[in-house]
Coordinates of C-alpha atoms in Angstrom, one line a residue:
Chain F
M1 CA 121.8 119.9 150.1
S2 CA 120.1 117.9 152.7
N3 CA 117.0 116.9 150.9
T4 CA 118.4 114.9 148.0
P5 CA 117.4 111.2 148.3
E6 CA 120.9 110.1 149.0
N7 CA 121.3 112.3 152.1
K8 CA 118.0 111.4 153.7
T9 CA 118.0 109.2 156.7
L10 CA 115.9 106.1 156.7
T11 CA 113.3 107.6 158.9
E12 CA 112.9 110.7 156.6
R13 CA 112.6 108.5 153.5
L14 CA 110.0 106.3 155.3
V15 CA 108.1 109.4 156.3
S16 CA 108.1 110.8 152.8
W17 CA 107.1 107.4 151.4
V18 CA 104.2 107.2 153.8
N19 CA 103.2 110.8 152.8
G20 CA 103.1 109.7 149.1
E21 CA 106.0 111.9 147.9
R22 CA 107.8 110.5 144.9
E23 CA 111.5 110.6 144.5
P24 CA 112.5 112.3 141.2
K25 CA 113.0 109.8 138.4
D26 CA 116.6 108.8 137.8
Q27 CA 117.8 110.8 134.8
T28 CA 120.1 108.1 133.4
L29 CA 117.3 105.6 133.3
F30 CA 115.2 108.2 131.5
V31 CA 117.8 108.6 128.8
M32 CA 118.0 104.8 128.3
E33 CA 114.3 104.6 127.9
K34 CA 114.2 107.2 125.2
R35 CA 116.6 105.3 122.9
H36 CA 114.7 103.4 120.3
R37 CA 115.7 99.7 120.2
Q38 CA 115.0 97.4 117.4
P39 CA 112.8 94.5 118.3
R40 CA 114.6 91.2 118.3
R41 CA 112.0 89.4 116.2
P42 CA 110.1 90.9 113.4
Q43 CA 106.7 92.0 114.6
P44 CA 103.9 89.8 113.1
S45 CA 101.2 91.6 111.2
D46 CA 97.7 91.8 112.6
E47 CA 96.4 88.9 110.6
E48 CA 99.3 86.7 111.5
H49 CA 98.9 87.6 115.1
E50 CA 95.2 86.8 115.0
E51 CA 95.8 83.5 113.3
Q52 CA 98.4 82.6 116.0
E53 CA 96.0 83.5 118.7
R54 CA 93.2 81.4 117.2
H55 CA 95.5 78.5 116.8
R56 CA 96.7 78.7 120.4
F57 CA 93.0 79.0 121.6
R58 CA 92.0 75.9 119.6
R59 CA 94.9 73.9 121.0
F60 CA 93.9 75.1 124.5
L61 CA 90.3 74.0 123.9
R62 CA 91.5 70.5 122.8
G63 CA 93.3 70.0 126.1
F64 CA 90.8 71.7 128.3
P65 CA 88.1 68.9 128.6
V66 CA 90.7 66.3 129.4
A67 CA 92.3 68.4 132.1
A68 CA 88.9 69.2 133.6
V69 CA 87.8 65.6 133.7
M70 CA 91.1 64.6 135.3
I71 CA 90.9 67.3 137.9
C72 CA 87.2 66.4 138.7
G73 CA 88.0 62.7 138.9
V74 CA 90.9 63.2 141.3
L75 CA 88.8 65.5 143.4
V76 CA 85.9 63.1 143.5
A77 CA 88.2 60.2 144.4
V78 CA 89.8 62.2 147.3
L79 CA 86.4 63.2 148.7
V80 CA 84.9 59.7 148.4
W81 CA 88.0 58.3 150.1
A82 CA 87.7 60.8 152.9
V83 CA 84.0 60.1 153.4
M84 CA 84.6 56.3 153.4
T85 CA 87.2 56.5 156.1
M86 CA 85.0 58.6 158.4
P87 CA 83.2 56.9 161.3
A88 CA 79.5 56.2 160.9
F89 CA 77.2 59.0 161.8
G90 CA 75.7 59.1 165.3
E91 CA 77.3 56.1 166.9
A92 CA 78.1 56.2 170.5
G93 CA 81.7 55.1 170.2
N94 CA 82.7 58.0 167.9
P95 CA 85.7 60.0 168.9
I96 CA 83.6 63.2 169.4
N97 CA 81.6 61.7 172.2
N98 CA 84.3 62.0 174.9
E99 CA 84.6 63.5 178.3
V100 CA 85.2 67.0 177.0
A101 CA 81.8 67.4 175.5
E102 CA 80.2 65.8 178.6
H103 CA 82.0 68.1 180.9
Y104 CA 80.8 71.2 179.0
L105 CA 77.2 70.0 178.9
E106 CA 77.2 69.1 182.5
Y107 CA 79.0 72.0 184.2
T108 CA 78.3 75.0 181.9
E109 CA 75.5 76.3 184.1
E110 CA 77.4 75.8 187.3
E111 CA 80.7 77.3 186.0
T112 CA 79.6 80.2 183.8
G113 CA 76.1 81.0 184.9
A114 CA 74.8 80.7 181.4
T115 CA 71.8 78.4 180.8
N116 CA 72.6 78.0 177.2
A117 CA 75.6 75.8 176.7
V118 CA 76.6 77.4 173.4
T119 CA 76.6 80.9 174.9
G120 CA 78.7 79.6 177.8
M121 CA 81.1 78.1 175.4
I122 CA 81.5 81.2 173.2
L123 CA 81.6 83.8 176.0
S124 CA 83.4 82.0 178.8
Y125 CA 85.4 78.9 177.9
R126 CA 86.3 80.3 174.5
G127 CA 85.9 84.0 175.3
F128 CA 89.3 85.0 174.2
D129 CA 88.5 83.9 170.7
T130 CA 85.3 86.0 170.7
L131 CA 87.3 89.0 172.1
G132 CA 89.6 88.6 169.0
E133 CA 86.6 88.5 166.7
S134 CA 85.3 91.7 168.3
C135 CA 88.7 93.3 167.8
V136 CA 88.7 92.2 164.1
L137 CA 85.3 94.0 163.6
F138 CA 86.6 97.1 165.4
L139 CA 89.7 97.2 163.3
A140 CA 87.7 96.6 160.1
V141 CA 85.6 99.7 160.7
S142 CA 88.7 101.7 161.6
C143 CA 90.4 100.7 158.3
V144 CA 87.3 101.5 156.3
M145 CA 87.2 104.9 158.0
L146 CA 90.8 105.5 157.1
L147 CA 90.2 104.6 153.5
L148 CA 86.8 106.0 152.7
G149 CA 86.3 108.7 155.3
R150 CA 85.9 112.2 153.9
D151 CA 87.6 115.2 155.3
A152 CA 88.7 118.6 154.0
H153 CA 91.8 117.1 152.2
N154 CA 90.2 114.5 150.0
T155 CA 86.8 116.1 149.2
D156 CA 86.4 118.2 146.1
E157 CA 83.6 120.4 144.8
H158 CA 82.1 117.6 142.7
D159 CA 81.6 115.2 145.7
L160 CA 80.0 118.0 147.8
L161 CA 77.7 118.9 144.9
K162 CA 76.7 115.3 144.4
I163 CA 76.0 114.7 148.1
G164 CA 74.1 118.0 148.3
Q165 CA 71.9 117.0 145.4
E166 CA 71.1 113.7 147.0
D167 CA 70.2 115.4 150.2
T168 CA 67.9 117.8 148.5
I169 CA 66.1 115.0 146.6
E170 CA 65.7 113.2 149.8
K171 CA 64.3 116.3 151.6
Q172 CA 62.0 117.4 148.8
A173 CA 60.6 114.1 147.8
P174 CA 60.7 111.7 150.7
D175 CA 59.4 108.2 150.1
R176 CA 56.2 108.2 152.0
I177 CA 55.6 104.4 151.6
L178 CA 59.0 103.6 153.0
Q179 CA 58.7 106.0 155.8
Q180 CA 55.3 104.7 157.0
V181 CA 56.4 101.1 156.9
A182 CA 59.7 102.0 158.6
R183 CA 57.8 103.9 161.3
T184 CA 55.7 100.8 162.0
L185 CA 58.6 98.3 161.9
I186 CA 61.6 100.0 163.5
P187 CA 60.3 99.9 167.1
F188 CA 59.7 96.2 166.8
I189 CA 63.1 95.6 165.2
F190 CA 64.9 97.4 168.0
L191 CA 62.8 95.6 170.6
F192 CA 63.6 92.3 169.0
A193 CA 67.3 93.2 168.9
L194 CA 67.3 93.9 172.6
Y195 CA 65.4 90.7 173.2
V196 CA 68.0 88.7 171.3
L197 CA 70.9 90.5 173.0
I198 CA 69.7 90.2 176.6
N199 CA 68.2 86.7 176.2
G200 CA 71.3 85.3 174.6
E201 CA 72.3 83.4 177.7
V202 CA 69.2 81.3 177.9
S203 CA 68.2 80.9 174.3
P204 CA 69.7 80.9 170.8
G205 CA 71.0 84.3 170.0
G206 CA 73.5 86.6 171.6
G207 CA 75.9 89.4 170.8
F208 CA 76.5 88.8 167.1
S209 CA 73.0 88.1 166.0
G210 CA 71.4 90.8 168.2
G211 CA 74.0 93.4 167.2
T212 CA 73.4 92.6 163.5
I213 CA 69.6 93.2 164.0
L214 CA 70.3 96.4 165.9
G215 CA 72.6 97.6 163.1
C216 CA 70.1 96.7 160.4
G217 CA 67.4 98.7 162.3
L218 CA 69.7 101.7 162.3
I219 CA 70.3 101.3 158.5
L220 CA 66.6 101.1 157.9
Y221 CA 66.1 104.3 159.9
T222 CA 68.9 106.0 157.9
V223 CA 67.5 104.9 154.6
S224 CA 64.0 106.0 155.2
Y225 CA 64.5 109.2 157.1
G226 CA 67.8 110.4 155.6
H227 CA 71.3 110.7 157.0
A228 CA 70.6 114.0 158.8
A229 CA 67.9 112.4 161.0
T230 CA 70.3 109.7 162.3
S231 CA 73.3 111.9 162.8
R232 CA 71.3 114.3 164.8
W233 CA 71.3 111.8 167.7
F234 CA 74.0 109.4 166.6
S235 CA 76.9 111.7 165.6
A236 CA 80.4 110.6 164.8
A237 CA 81.6 111.3 168.4
I238 CA 78.8 109.2 169.9
Y239 CA 79.5 106.5 167.4
A240 CA 83.2 106.4 168.3
A241 CA 82.3 106.5 172.0
V242 CA 79.8 103.6 171.7
R243 CA 82.0 101.2 169.8
T244 CA 85.1 101.9 171.9
F245 CA 83.0 101.5 175.0
G246 CA 81.7 98.1 173.8
L247 CA 85.2 96.8 173.1
L248 CA 86.7 98.1 176.4
L249 CA 83.7 96.7 178.4
Y250 CA 84.3 93.3 176.9
A251 CA 88.1 93.4 177.4
G252 CA 87.7 94.7 181.0
L253 CA 85.0 92.1 181.9
Y254 CA 86.9 89.3 180.4
G255 CA 90.2 90.3 181.8
Y256 CA 88.6 90.5 185.3
Y257 CA 87.0 87.0 184.7
I258 CA 90.4 85.5 183.6
F259 CA 92.4 87.0 186.5
M260 CA 89.8 86.1 189.1
G261 CA 90.3 82.5 188.3
A262 CA 87.5 82.1 185.7
N263 CA 85.2 80.3 188.1
G264 CA 84.3 82.6 191.0
L265 CA 81.7 84.8 189.2
E266 CA 78.6 82.7 188.9
S267 CA 76.7 84.5 191.6
T268 CA 77.9 88.0 191.3
V269 CA 76.8 89.4 187.9
H270 CA 75.0 88.2 184.8
F271 CA 78.4 88.0 183.2
S272 CA 77.3 86.5 179.9
M273 CA 74.6 89.1 179.5
A274 CA 77.0 92.0 180.0
I275 CA 79.5 90.5 177.5
D276 CA 76.6 89.9 175.0
L277 CA 75.7 93.5 175.3
A278 CA 79.3 94.6 174.7
V279 CA 79.7 92.4 171.6
G280 CA 76.3 93.6 170.4
L281 CA 77.3 97.2 170.6
V282 CA 80.5 96.5 168.6
V283 CA 78.7 94.5 165.9
A284 CA 75.9 97.1 165.6
C285 CA 78.4 99.9 165.1
T286 CA 80.3 97.8 162.6
V287 CA 77.2 97.1 160.4
Y288 CA 76.0 100.6 160.6
G289 CA 79.5 102.1 160.0
F290 CA 80.1 100.1 156.9
Y291 CA 76.8 101.3 155.4
T292 CA 77.3 105.0 156.1
L293 CA 81.0 105.0 155.2
F294 CA 80.4 103.3 151.9
Q295 CA 77.4 105.4 151.1
R296 CA 78.7 108.9 151.9
G297 CA 82.1 108.6 153.6
E298 CA 81.1 109.9 157.0
I299 CA 79.2 108.6 160.1
Chain C
M1 CA 39.3 63.0 161.7
A2 CA 39.6 66.8 162.0
H3 CA 43.3 66.4 162.6
D4 CA 43.8 64.3 159.4
L5 CA 41.8 66.9 157.5
L6 CA 44.0 69.7 158.8
T7 CA 47.2 67.7 157.9
A8 CA 45.9 67.0 154.4
L9 CA 45.0 70.7 153.9
G10 CA 48.5 71.8 155.2
L11 CA 50.3 69.4 152.9
A12 CA 48.2 70.6 149.9
L13 CA 49.0 74.2 150.8
L14 CA 52.7 73.3 151.0
I15 CA 52.7 71.6 147.6
F16 CA 50.8 74.5 146.1
G17 CA 53.3 76.9 147.6
L18 CA 56.2 74.9 146.1
F19 CA 54.5 75.1 142.7
V20 CA 54.1 78.9 143.1
F21 CA 57.8 79.3 143.9
F22 CA 58.6 77.1 140.9
T23 CA 56.7 79.5 138.6
A24 CA 58.4 82.4 140.3
V25 CA 61.9 81.1 139.8
L26 CA 61.0 80.1 136.2
G27 CA 59.8 83.6 135.5
L28 CA 62.9 85.1 137.1
Y29 CA 65.0 83.1 134.6
R30 CA 62.9 83.5 131.5
F31 CA 62.1 87.2 131.6
D32 CA 64.8 89.8 130.6
Y33 CA 63.6 93.1 131.9
V34 CA 63.7 94.2 135.6
L35 CA 60.0 95.0 136.0
N36 CA 58.9 91.7 134.4
R37 CA 61.2 89.8 136.6
M38 CA 60.0 91.7 139.6
H39 CA 56.4 90.8 138.8
A40 CA 57.4 87.1 138.6
A41 CA 59.3 87.3 141.9
A42 CA 56.4 89.1 143.7
V43 CA 54.1 86.2 143.0
G44 CA 56.4 84.0 145.1
D45 CA 56.9 86.7 147.7
A46 CA 53.2 87.2 148.3
L47 CA 51.3 84.0 147.4
G48 CA 54.1 81.5 147.8
I49 CA 55.1 82.7 151.2
F50 CA 51.5 82.8 152.3
C51 CA 50.8 79.2 151.2
I52 CA 54.0 77.7 152.7
L53 CA 53.6 79.5 156.0
A54 CA 49.9 78.8 156.3
G55 CA 50.6 75.1 155.5
L56 CA 53.2 75.0 158.2
M57 CA 50.8 76.6 160.7
L58 CA 48.1 74.0 159.9
L59 CA 50.6 71.2 160.2
H60 CA 51.9 72.5 163.5
G61 CA 48.6 73.0 165.1
W62 CA 47.5 75.7 167.6
S63 CA 50.7 76.7 169.4
L64 CA 53.2 79.5 170.1
S65 CA 55.2 78.4 167.0
A66 CA 52.1 79.1 164.9
A67 CA 51.8 82.6 166.3
K68 CA 55.5 83.2 165.6
T69 CA 55.0 82.0 162.0
L70 CA 52.1 84.4 161.7
L71 CA 54.4 87.2 162.8
I72 CA 57.0 86.2 160.2
L73 CA 54.2 86.3 157.5
V74 CA 53.2 89.8 158.6
F75 CA 56.8 91.0 158.5
L76 CA 57.4 89.6 155.0
W77 CA 54.1 90.9 153.7
L78 CA 55.0 94.4 155.1
T79 CA 58.6 94.5 153.8
S80 CA 58.6 92.7 150.5
P81 CA 56.2 95.1 148.7
V82 CA 58.2 98.1 150.0
A83 CA 61.4 96.6 148.6
S84 CA 59.7 96.0 145.2
H85 CA 58.4 99.5 145.3
L86 CA 61.9 100.9 145.8
I87 CA 63.4 98.8 143.1
A88 CA 60.7 99.8 140.6
E89 CA 61.0 103.5 141.5
M90 CA 64.8 103.3 141.0
E91 CA 64.3 101.6 137.6
V92 CA 61.7 104.0 136.3
T93 CA 63.5 107.2 137.5
T94 CA 66.9 106.2 136.1
I95 CA 66.3 104.4 132.9
P96 CA 66.8 106.7 129.9
N97 CA 64.4 105.0 127.4
L98 CA 61.5 103.5 129.2
H99 CA 59.4 103.5 126.0
A100 CA 61.7 100.9 124.4
E101 CA 61.2 98.5 127.3
C102 CA 57.5 98.8 128.1
K103 CA 54.3 100.7 127.4
E104 CA 53.7 103.7 129.5
E105 CA 50.4 104.8 130.9
T106 CA 49.7 108.3 132.0
R107 CA 47.1 109.0 134.6

């Protein structure tokens, strides 16, 4: 027989382990488990056991304050020592005021084209780090999709019934107050999100904050008008396309930037703005995807 | 003179707003039931926010920042009652024995 556990190759066993098949239990172990063994010590009765537990608890309580005070004291001593060895706040001779910070403040606009030094730092000098953060968000949504996504295999009648009931309640008795307020607010929320995204290179803001606002606007729309209203124009396919496009746009732009020598772009495109938009798309998709996946297991 | 008066008024509004928030937090801790606690929190959400933001506007004078503060006030006054409404609706529709917690009125 080729499908006994001993004869399987490593790959076959790995595949069956991934698929969740269990190997049959070893019969000899099963027999050993069945044999009744005498306990080594006589079992204490319930009252004795309770008394022992109470005794142990009281002993623990006696030692607890001493240990807590000692731990707190050591912690306080370490922290106070650390604060005392730090240089005084705001003095010109401190180690943070060196030529690196000066260089960034002086040349950011010239080298990256971003008026806001923080944006220039995040998106150009340290853009590889931000690319990694975007990848983390992308992967997080992918993992949640793998774990919580519903399809024909892991959905039973009960789930479908529950979701159908919620949909009918939403359709028959929509919340008029919420809908009116949402209708008033959502255009402004989207407008503000676009403002923060596009204006990130000259003002506080940028991809992460603007994307979060965009995602929250989407969530508000979904909450007030129902899931069907959103998925009519923001289906799973469009969702996947948008978030992949965001990440690829970022990777492509930043790769181009790196390989072109990282300094020759200041006059060609609004580089920071494009990267801000890409990050914003990824973040908005992450926020919205978490909400819908946790709520009903689909986009 | 007018400037001093405005500053004094703004400070008074700020202090009154702090007092309102203090009562809101106190109510949040002292009450047990959801609707009671919501009532306490709503005082802070409406009156406390208004006092603090109006005080800030008076202190800051007539400028773009004051206009932005006004927008924040409008946003909070629009959203916070809706959130309270949703929480209350959830509580009333899902609790099995509403009679035990509070008196019902039918209209």
